[in-house]
mmCIF file of C-alpha atoms and ligand atoms in Angstrom:
data_model
loop_
_atom_site.group_PDB
_atom_site.id
_atom_site.type_symbol
_atom_site.label_atom_id
_atom_site.label_comp_id
_atom_site.label_asym_id
_atom_site.label_seq_id
_atom_site.Cartn_x
_atom_site.Cartn_y
_atom_site.Cartn_z
ATOM 1 C CA MET A 18 150.628 5.641 -186.296
ATOM 2 C CA ILE A 19 151.227 8.744 -184.243
ATOM 3 C CA ILE A 20 154.477 8.495 -182.264
ATOM 4 C CA VAL A 21 155.239 10.824 -179.354
ATOM 5 C CA THR A 22 158.703 11.356 -177.835
ATOM 6 C CA GLY A 23 159.181 12.599 -174.267
ATOM 7 C CA ALA A 24 155.959 10.784 -173.394
ATOM 8 C CA THR A 25 157.043 10.277 -169.791
ATOM 9 C CA GLY A 26 157.615 14.025 -169.374
ATOM 10 C CA LYS A 27 155.073 16.630 -168.348
ATOM 11 C CA LEU A 28 153.909 17.824 -171.778
ATOM 12 C CA GLY A 29 154.378 14.515 -173.626
ATOM 13 C CA ARG A 30 152.455 12.446 -171.071
ATOM 14 C CA ARG A 31 149.542 14.860 -171.026
ATOM 15 C CA THR A 32 149.515 14.925 -174.841
ATOM 16 C CA VAL A 33 149.331 11.122 -175.079
ATOM 17 C CA GLU A 34 146.500 11.099 -172.508
ATOM 18 C CA ARG A 35 144.505 13.610 -174.575
ATOM 19 C CA LEU A 36 145.358 11.774 -177.811
ATOM 20 C CA LEU A 37 143.967 8.511 -176.424
ATOM 21 C CA GLU A 38 140.607 10.286 -176.060
ATOM 22 C CA ARG A 39 140.659 11.006 -179.810
ATOM 23 C CA VAL A 40 142.277 8.025 -181.556
ATOM 24 C CA PRO A 41 142.416 4.257 -180.816
ATOM 25 C CA ALA A 42 145.371 3.166 -178.680
ATOM 26 C CA ASP A 43 146.707 0.892 -181.426
ATOM 27 C CA ARG A 44 147.351 4.016 -183.546
ATOM 28 C CA VAL A 45 149.516 5.589 -180.838
ATOM 29 C CA GLY A 46 153.129 4.846 -179.965
ATOM 30 C CA VAL A 47 155.645 6.403 -177.626
ATOM 31 C CA SER A 48 159.413 6.707 -177.825
ATOM 32 C CA VAL A 49 160.773 6.966 -174.292
ATOM 33 C CA ARG A 50 164.160 6.587 -172.687
ATOM 34 C CA ASP A 51 162.778 4.448 -169.867
ATOM 35 C CA PRO A 52 159.914 2.155 -171.004
ATOM 36 C CA ARG A 53 159.216 1.199 -167.362
ATOM 37 C CA LYS A 54 157.855 4.719 -166.843
ATOM 38 C CA ALA A 55 155.403 4.139 -169.726
ATOM 39 C CA ARG A 56 154.022 0.809 -168.474
ATOM 40 C CA ASP A 57 150.574 2.327 -167.977
ATOM 41 C CA PHE A 58 150.478 3.281 -171.650
ATOM 42 C CA ALA A 59 151.570 -0.216 -172.716
ATOM 43 C CA ASP A 60 148.801 -1.676 -170.542
ATOM 44 C CA ARG A 61 146.299 0.412 -172.514
ATOM 45 C CA GLY A 62 147.547 -0.866 -175.887
ATOM 46 C CA VAL A 63 149.987 1.918 -176.777
ATOM 47 C CA ARG A 64 153.176 0.763 -178.528
ATOM 48 C CA VAL A 65 156.082 1.551 -176.223
ATOM 49 C CA ARG A 66 159.598 1.472 -177.613
ATOM 50 C CA PRO A 67 162.852 2.648 -176.068
ATOM 51 C CA GLY A 68 164.244 5.733 -177.775
ATOM 52 C CA SER A 69 167.112 7.913 -176.609
ATOM 53 C CA PHE A 70 168.143 11.092 -178.412
ATOM 54 C CA ASP A 71 171.711 9.956 -177.703
ATOM 55 C CA ASP A 72 171.197 6.653 -179.547
ATOM 56 C CA PRO A 73 170.157 7.219 -183.197
ATOM 57 C CA ALA A 74 169.440 3.532 -183.921
ATOM 58 C CA SER A 75 166.995 3.339 -181.019
ATOM 59 C CA LEU A 76 165.088 6.324 -182.452
ATOM 60 C CA VAL A 77 164.856 4.844 -185.959
ATOM 61 C CA HIS A 78 163.317 1.715 -184.404
ATOM 62 C CA ALA A 79 160.999 3.707 -182.133
ATOM 63 C CA PHE A 80 159.786 5.920 -185.011
ATOM 64 C CA GLU A 81 159.011 2.986 -187.338
ATOM 65 C CA GLY A 82 155.613 3.299 -189.023
ATOM 66 C CA ALA A 83 154.977 6.891 -187.915
ATOM 67 C CA GLU A 84 152.640 8.849 -190.179
ATOM 68 C CA GLN A 85 153.187 11.652 -187.674
ATOM 69 C CA LEU A 86 155.932 12.102 -185.117
ATOM 70 C CA LEU A 87 155.614 14.549 -182.236
ATOM 71 C CA LEU A 88 159.147 15.517 -181.335
ATOM 72 C CA VAL A 89 159.088 16.972 -177.823
ATOM 73 C CA SER A 90 162.060 19.316 -177.512
ATOM 74 C CA LEU A 91 164.863 18.294 -175.173
ATOM 75 C CA ASP A 92 165.379 19.905 -171.779
ATOM 76 C CA ARG A 93 168.847 21.089 -172.824
ATOM 77 C CA VAL A 94 170.247 24.356 -174.153
ATOM 78 C CA GLY A 95 172.648 25.405 -176.872
ATOM 79 C CA GLU A 96 174.670 23.069 -179.060
ATOM 80 C CA GLU A 97 173.818 20.019 -176.942
ATOM 81 C CA CYS A 98 170.134 20.690 -177.491
ATOM 82 C CA VAL A 99 170.321 21.271 -181.249
ATOM 83 C CA THR A 100 172.575 18.209 -181.682
ATOM 84 C CA GLY A 101 169.983 16.033 -179.932
ATOM 85 C CA HIS A 102 167.217 17.446 -182.121
ATOM 86 C CA ARG A 103 169.334 16.893 -185.248
ATOM 87 C CA THR A 104 169.808 13.239 -184.247
ATOM 88 C CA ALA A 105 166.060 12.810 -183.839
ATOM 89 C CA ILE A 106 165.207 14.562 -187.113
ATOM 90 C CA ASP A 107 167.761 12.462 -189.025
ATOM 91 C CA ALA A 108 166.270 9.336 -187.440
ATOM 92 C CA ALA A 109 162.772 10.451 -188.458
ATOM 93 C CA VAL A 110 163.887 10.860 -192.071
ATOM 94 C CA LYS A 111 165.558 7.448 -191.964
ATOM 95 C CA ALA A 112 162.439 5.858 -190.496
ATOM 96 C CA GLY A 113 160.264 7.340 -193.271
ATOM 97 C CA VAL A 114 158.095 9.481 -190.976
ATOM 98 C CA GLY A 115 155.272 11.258 -192.830
ATOM 99 C CA ARG A 116 155.179 14.521 -190.848
ATOM 100 C CA ILE A 117 157.258 15.839 -187.978
ATOM 101 C CA LEU A 118 155.640 18.050 -185.383
ATOM 102 C CA TYR A 119 158.013 19.809 -183.014
ATOM 103 C CA THR A 120 157.383 21.605 -179.731
ATOM 104 C CA SER A 121 158.894 24.987 -180.505
ATOM 105 C CA GLN A 122 158.150 28.119 -178.512
ATOM 106 C CA MET A 123 156.622 31.520 -179.213
ATOM 107 C CA GLY A 124 159.410 33.954 -179.948
ATOM 108 C CA ALA A 125 161.587 31.333 -181.677
ATOM 109 C CA ALA A 126 164.111 33.464 -183.588
ATOM 110 C CA HIS A 127 167.811 33.488 -184.371
ATOM 111 C CA ASP A 128 168.194 36.893 -182.697
ATOM 112 C CA SER A 129 166.153 36.098 -179.587
ATOM 113 C CA ARG A 130 167.638 37.219 -176.285
ATOM 114 C CA PHE A 131 166.626 33.798 -174.878
ATOM 115 C CA GLN A 132 168.923 30.886 -175.743
ATOM 116 C CA ALA A 133 166.082 28.331 -175.919
ATOM 117 C CA CYS A 134 164.312 30.414 -178.582
ATOM 118 C CA ARG A 135 167.516 30.538 -180.631
ATOM 119 C CA ASP A 136 167.771 26.719 -180.295
ATOM 120 C CA HIS A 137 164.161 26.383 -181.470
ATOM 121 C CA ALA A 138 164.873 28.587 -184.512
ATOM 122 C CA ARG A 139 167.846 26.396 -185.432
ATOM 123 C CA THR A 140 165.746 23.247 -185.015
ATOM 124 C CA GLU A 141 163.001 24.710 -187.202
ATOM 125 C CA ASP A 142 165.677 25.297 -189.880
ATOM 126 C CA LEU A 143 166.640 21.613 -189.641
ATOM 127 C CA LEU A 144 162.998 20.611 -190.056
ATOM 128 C CA ARG A 145 162.575 22.906 -193.067
ATOM 129 C CA ALA A 146 165.676 21.362 -194.650
ATOM 130 C CA THR A 147 164.290 17.799 -194.449
ATOM 131 C CA GLY A 148 161.813 18.502 -197.272
ATOM 132 C CA LEU A 149 159.205 16.584 -195.223
ATOM 133 C CA PRO A 150 155.908 18.078 -194.113
ATOM 134 C CA TRP A 151 156.521 19.661 -190.706
ATOM 135 C CA THR A 152 154.785 21.704 -188.052
ATOM 136 C CA ALA A 153 156.424 23.789 -185.348
ATOM 137 C CA LEU A 154 154.082 24.226 -182.407
ATOM 138 C CA ARG A 155 154.968 27.721 -181.214
ATOM 139 C CA ASN A 156 153.962 27.026 -177.624
ATOM 140 C CA GLY A 157 153.362 29.895 -175.222
ATOM 141 C CA PHE A 158 155.740 30.287 -172.303
ATOM 142 C CA TYR A 159 154.849 27.671 -169.708
ATOM 143 C CA ALA A 160 152.884 29.070 -166.767
ATOM 144 C CA ALA A 161 154.858 26.447 -164.813
ATOM 145 C CA SER A 162 157.989 28.533 -165.436
ATOM 146 C CA ALA A 163 156.291 31.606 -163.934
ATOM 147 C CA LEU A 164 155.284 29.499 -160.929
ATOM 148 C CA GLN A 165 158.916 28.441 -160.471
ATOM 149 C CA PHE A 166 159.945 32.102 -160.438
ATOM 150 C CA LEU A 167 157.210 32.729 -157.844
ATOM 151 C CA GLU A 168 158.287 29.979 -155.455
ATOM 152 C CA ALA A 169 160.048 32.342 -153.013
ATOM 153 C CA ALA A 170 157.277 34.958 -153.238
ATOM 154 C CA ARG A 171 154.742 32.303 -152.373
ATOM 155 C CA HIS A 172 156.213 32.341 -148.873
ATOM 156 C CA THR A 173 157.508 35.938 -148.549
ATOM 157 C CA GLY A 174 154.661 37.750 -150.337
ATOM 158 C CA ASP A 175 157.175 39.816 -152.328
ATOM 159 C CA ILE A 176 157.827 39.071 -155.988
ATOM 160 C CA ALA A 177 161.499 40.092 -156.023
ATOM 161 C CA LEU A 178 162.664 39.480 -159.594
ATOM 162 C CA PRO A 179 164.446 41.396 -162.370
ATOM 163 C CA ALA A 180 162.584 43.938 -164.485
ATOM 164 C CA ASP A 181 160.339 42.056 -166.896
ATOM 165 C CA GLY A 182 157.692 42.569 -169.558
ATOM 166 C CA PRO A 183 154.309 41.025 -170.281
ATOM 167 C CA VAL A 184 154.370 37.282 -170.992
ATOM 168 C CA ALA A 185 151.469 35.238 -172.389
ATOM 169 C CA TRP A 186 151.824 32.473 -169.766
ATOM 170 C CA THR A 187 150.212 29.215 -170.963
ATOM 171 C CA GLY A 188 149.258 26.004 -169.178
ATOM 172 C CA HIS A 189 150.703 22.559 -169.935
ATOM 173 C CA ASP A 190 147.225 20.983 -169.990
ATOM 174 C CA ASP A 191 145.906 23.414 -172.596
ATOM 175 C CA LEU A 192 148.992 22.968 -174.780
ATOM 176 C CA ALA A 193 148.687 19.184 -174.538
ATOM 177 C CA ASP A 194 144.994 19.344 -175.424
ATOM 178 C CA ALA A 195 145.690 21.508 -178.461
ATOM 179 C CA THR A 196 148.604 19.325 -179.558
ATOM 180 C CA ALA A 197 146.386 16.239 -179.447
ATOM 181 C CA ALA A 198 143.776 18.092 -181.519
ATOM 182 C CA ILE A 199 146.398 19.031 -184.128
ATOM 183 C CA LEU A 200 147.739 15.463 -184.266
ATOM 184 C CA ALA A 201 144.253 14.018 -184.622
ATOM 185 C CA GLU A 202 143.491 16.328 -187.550
ATOM 186 C CA GLN A 203 146.599 15.732 -189.637
ATOM 187 C CA GLY A 204 148.120 18.555 -191.665
ATOM 188 C CA ARG A 205 146.218 21.450 -190.100
ATOM 189 C CA PHE A 206 149.342 23.617 -189.874
ATOM 190 C CA GLU A 207 152.344 23.795 -192.213
ATOM 191 C CA GLY A 208 155.537 25.185 -190.710
ATOM 192 C CA PRO A 209 155.290 27.363 -187.585
ATOM 193 C CA THR A 210 151.843 27.743 -186.007
ATOM 194 C CA PRO A 211 150.706 31.119 -184.712
ATOM 195 C CA PRO A 212 151.756 31.540 -181.068
ATOM 196 C CA LEU A 213 149.692 29.108 -178.974
ATOM 197 C CA THR A 214 149.105 31.280 -175.954
ATOM 198 C CA GLY A 215 146.983 31.958 -172.946
ATOM 199 C CA ALA A 216 144.470 34.805 -173.211
ATOM 200 C CA ALA A 217 146.491 37.484 -171.380
ATOM 201 C CA ALA A 218 150.065 38.763 -171.312
ATOM 202 C CA LEU A 219 151.044 39.532 -167.737
ATOM 203 C CA ASP A 220 154.105 41.133 -166.198
ATOM 204 C CA PHE A 221 154.980 40.249 -162.621
ATOM 205 C CA GLY A 222 153.260 43.435 -161.387
ATOM 206 C CA ALA A 223 150.014 42.072 -162.809
ATOM 207 C CA VAL A 224 150.877 38.648 -161.405
ATOM 208 C CA ALA A 225 151.217 40.215 -157.922
ATOM 209 C CA GLU A 226 147.669 41.584 -158.215
ATOM 210 C CA ILE A 227 146.376 38.191 -159.348
ATOM 211 C CA ALA A 228 148.219 36.373 -156.535
ATOM 212 C CA SER A 229 146.728 38.825 -154.005
ATOM 213 C CA ARG A 230 143.227 38.265 -155.340
ATOM 214 C CA VAL A 231 143.523 34.488 -155.525
ATOM 215 C CA THR A 232 145.116 33.978 -152.100
ATOM 216 C CA GLY A 233 143.542 36.871 -150.195
ATOM 217 C CA ARG A 234 147.084 37.786 -149.019
ATOM 218 C CA PRO A 235 148.882 40.951 -150.180
ATOM 219 C CA PHE A 236 151.645 40.438 -152.751
ATOM 220 C CA THR A 237 154.161 43.142 -153.669
ATOM 221 C CA ARG A 238 156.477 43.441 -156.673
ATOM 222 C CA THR A 239 160.095 44.490 -156.133
ATOM 223 C CA VAL A 240 162.412 44.978 -159.102
ATOM 224 C CA VAL A 241 165.804 43.379 -158.385
ATOM 225 C CA PRO A 242 168.758 44.572 -160.520
ATOM 226 C CA ASP A 243 169.951 41.867 -162.920
ATOM 227 C CA GLY A 244 173.401 41.677 -161.254
ATOM 228 C CA VAL A 245 171.879 41.203 -157.806
ATOM 229 C CA PHE A 246 169.514 38.488 -159.087
ATOM 230 C CA ARG A 247 172.483 36.701 -160.662
ATOM 231 C CA GLU A 248 174.476 36.827 -157.404
ATOM 232 C CA GLN A 249 171.474 35.522 -155.468
ATOM 233 C CA ALA A 250 170.993 32.649 -157.933
ATOM 234 C CA LEU A 251 174.672 31.688 -157.678
ATOM 235 C CA ALA A 252 174.508 31.871 -153.877
ATOM 236 C CA HIS A 253 171.557 29.448 -153.995
ATOM 237 C CA GLY A 254 173.696 26.993 -155.950
ATOM 238 C CA ALA A 255 172.598 27.706 -159.537
ATOM 239 C CA PRO A 256 175.439 27.170 -162.025
ATOM 240 C CA ALA A 257 176.425 30.396 -163.849
ATOM 241 C CA PRO A 258 174.958 29.265 -167.222
ATOM 242 C CA ILE A 259 171.595 28.622 -165.561
ATOM 243 C CA ALA A 260 171.641 32.003 -163.805
ATOM 244 C CA ASP A 261 172.404 33.670 -167.150
ATOM 245 C CA LEU A 262 169.686 31.634 -168.878
ATOM 246 C CA MET A 263 167.133 32.794 -166.299
ATOM 247 C CA LEU A 264 168.249 36.412 -166.711
ATOM 248 C CA SER A 265 167.902 36.102 -170.475
ATOM 249 C CA ILE A 266 164.218 35.218 -170.027
ATOM 250 C CA PHE A 267 163.688 38.585 -168.318
ATOM 251 C CA ALA A 268 165.697 40.391 -171.005
ATOM 252 C CA ALA A 269 163.604 38.760 -173.744
ATOM 253 C CA ALA A 270 160.378 39.540 -171.861
ATOM 254 C CA ARG A 271 161.438 43.205 -171.493
ATOM 255 C CA HIS A 272 161.993 43.194 -175.235
ATOM 256 C CA GLY A 273 158.408 41.973 -175.808
ATOM 257 C CA GLU A 274 159.354 38.569 -177.195
ATOM 258 C CA PHE A 275 156.579 36.760 -175.289
ATOM 259 C CA THR A 276 153.896 39.454 -175.346
ATOM 260 C CA THR A 277 151.768 38.410 -178.308
ATOM 261 C CA VAL A 278 148.391 36.975 -177.386
ATOM 262 C CA ASP A 279 146.732 34.887 -180.068
ATOM 263 C CA SER A 280 143.318 33.197 -180.328
ATOM 264 C CA THR A 281 144.549 30.010 -182.086
ATOM 265 C CA LEU A 282 144.918 28.040 -178.842
ATOM 266 C CA ALA A 283 141.357 28.935 -177.807
ATOM 267 C CA GLU A 284 140.089 27.923 -181.266
ATOM 268 C CA LEU A 285 141.844 24.547 -181.011
ATOM 269 C CA LEU A 286 140.457 23.990 -177.524
ATOM 270 C CA GLY A 287 136.949 25.212 -178.347
ATOM 271 C CA ARG A 288 137.069 27.287 -175.138
ATOM 272 C CA GLU A 289 139.199 29.947 -173.497
ATOM 273 C CA PRO A 290 142.577 28.730 -172.155
ATOM 274 C CA VAL A 291 142.693 28.356 -168.373
ATOM 275 C CA PRO A 292 143.651 31.789 -166.961
ATOM 276 C CA PHE A 293 146.909 32.227 -165.082
ATOM 277 C CA GLY A 294 145.087 32.958 -161.794
ATOM 278 C CA ALA A 295 143.342 29.568 -161.920
ATOM 279 C CA LEU A 296 146.635 27.799 -162.681
ATOM 280 C CA LEU A 297 148.296 29.569 -159.752
ATOM 281 C CA GLU A 298 145.408 28.749 -157.426
ATOM 282 C CA ARG A 299 145.527 25.080 -158.407
ATOM 283 C CA ALA A 300 149.311 24.830 -158.055
ATOM 284 C CA TRP A 301 149.396 26.567 -154.687
ATOM 285 C CA ALA A 302 146.551 24.448 -153.308
ATOM 286 C CA GLU A 303 148.720 21.331 -153.690
HETATM 287 N N1 LIG B 417 157.295 26.667 -173.926
HETATM 288 C C1 LIG B 417 157.978 26.858 -172.810
HETATM 289 O O1 LIG B 417 157.755 27.824 -172.094
HETATM 290 C C2 LIG B 417 159.001 25.891 -172.328
HETATM 291 C C3 LIG B 417 159.555 26.063 -171.044
HETATM 292 C C4 LIG B 417 160.467 25.114 -170.601
HETATM 293 C C5 LIG B 417 160.803 24.037 -171.412
HETATM 294 N N2 LIG B 417 160.259 23.926 -172.659
HETATM 295 C C6 LIG B 417 160.573 22.803 -173.565
HETATM 296 O O2 LIG B 417 159.455 21.912 -173.586
HETATM 297 C C7 LIG B 417 159.931 20.573 -173.419
HETATM 298 C C8 LIG B 417 158.864 19.698 -172.813
HETATM 299 O O3 LIG B 417 158.459 20.260 -171.588
HETATM 300 P P1 LIG B 417 158.110 19.366 -170.348
HETATM 301 O O4 LIG B 417 157.545 20.271 -169.318
HETATM 302 O O5 LIG B 417 157.345 18.169 -170.762
HETATM 303 O O6 LIG B 417 159.582 18.918 -169.876
HETATM 304 P P2 LIG B 417 160.015 17.563 -169.158
HETATM 305 O O7 LIG B 417 158.921 17.089 -168.250
HETATM 306 O O8 LIG B 417 161.351 17.836 -168.575
HETATM 307 O O9 LIG B 417 160.129 16.531 -170.361
HETATM 308 C C9 LIG B 417 161.267 16.391 -171.139
HETATM 309 C C10 LIG B 417 161.197 15.021 -171.770
HETATM 310 O O10 LIG B 417 162.377 14.811 -172.575
HETATM 311 C C11 LIG B 417 162.831 13.501 -172.314
HETATM 312 N N3 LIG B 417 164.254 13.399 -172.582
HETATM 313 C C12 LIG B 417 165.261 14.107 -172.043
HETATM 314 N N4 LIG B 417 166.441 13.688 -172.520
HETATM 315 C C13 LIG B 417 166.183 12.678 -173.375
HETATM 316 C C14 LIG B 417 166.986 11.836 -174.178
HETATM 317 N N5 LIG B 417 168.311 11.946 -174.204
HETATM 318 N N6 LIG B 417 166.378 10.896 -174.932
HETATM 319 C C15 LIG B 417 165.026 10.762 -174.932
HETATM 320 N N7 LIG B 417 164.221 11.546 -174.206
HETATM 321 C C16 LIG B 417 164.784 12.485 -173.429
HETATM 322 C C17 LIG B 417 162.546 13.260 -170.861
HETATM 323 O O11 LIG B 417 162.566 11.877 -170.596
HETATM 324 P P3 LIG B 417 162.280 11.293 -169.107
HETATM 325 O O12 LIG B 417 160.798 11.304 -168.967
HETATM 326 O O13 LIG B 417 162.868 9.925 -169.172
HETATM 327 O O14 LIG B 417 162.967 12.197 -168.141
HETATM 328 C C18 LIG B 417 161.167 13.898 -170.730
HETATM 329 O O15 LIG B 417 160.169 12.973 -171.072
HETATM 330 C C19 LIG B 417 161.194 20.746 -172.570
HETATM 331 O O16 LIG B 417 162.046 19.637 -172.709
HETATM 332 C C20 LIG B 417 161.788 22.016 -173.157
HETATM 333 O O17 LIG B 417 162.511 21.744 -174.345
HETATM 334 C C21 LIG B 417 159.352 24.828 -173.119
#
């Protein structure tokens, strides 16, 4: 069986949907913290079992019979994140999983300026240490994250953000499609994949041009000093660690950590990834 965690989240759900187009439902299982949210999968013949990263026994049960396990990384940072991943990896070993696939991120490195990429590097070390076959999907930076940063600009027309660098923004749907393709063709990648990215690395100056073209409205790009951005985030109610986490994305982008563009995603999809402009147009039409 192929078992997917986080299957009621954005990436996990899309991945299961794509997987069901490639393999019979009775070969697919999900490990979710709230099985009620996965009722539609159960109705289609997918095995649904409760699995919480805070409850090791539940994970061992949910991972039972998995030839492959897709471990969707937790939406946490730092020690709390790595501890959750360690729990899941230990449970996978206990359950006798054949291969663990993990949603890492491009730029995963112990010396990354972005905390999440340091957490991914530590998790990849844990996977390496299991001695099991493993694959780290080095996913491109979610285009959805760029769209979150653009939320104010969508209304003001001014992209007022810290100094940045080019980022190979990548869509959830394309990543899910590629992940399903990798799962369906077992063992295609050993260890970290090449970066799975969109076709272009864009800084927010380039994004302003794209937003202008797509919407027909003028968009400007204003560089906000890091300290000012932090104060603004705090004033809008963001906790200090979140404000610092956001700033660290810009620092890492300035350092070129998310700049690499790679053709592997396109090869897996059999077509070009959806360009950022199309993703923005679709999101802003909603
Ligand atoms: N590549 C990138 O640029 C990038 C950017 C941001 C985040 N990420 C990472 O990618 C992951 C997946 O992205 P996404 O958009 O699908 O995020 P998401 O929609 O927030 O999904 C996270 C999933 O984790 C599940 N989860 C959280 N805590 C859990 C726990 N204790 N036990 C079991 N499951 C738990 C959630 O369950 P529920 O459905 O019950 O809530 C959800 O299904 C994120 O969690 C994050 O690690 C990557």
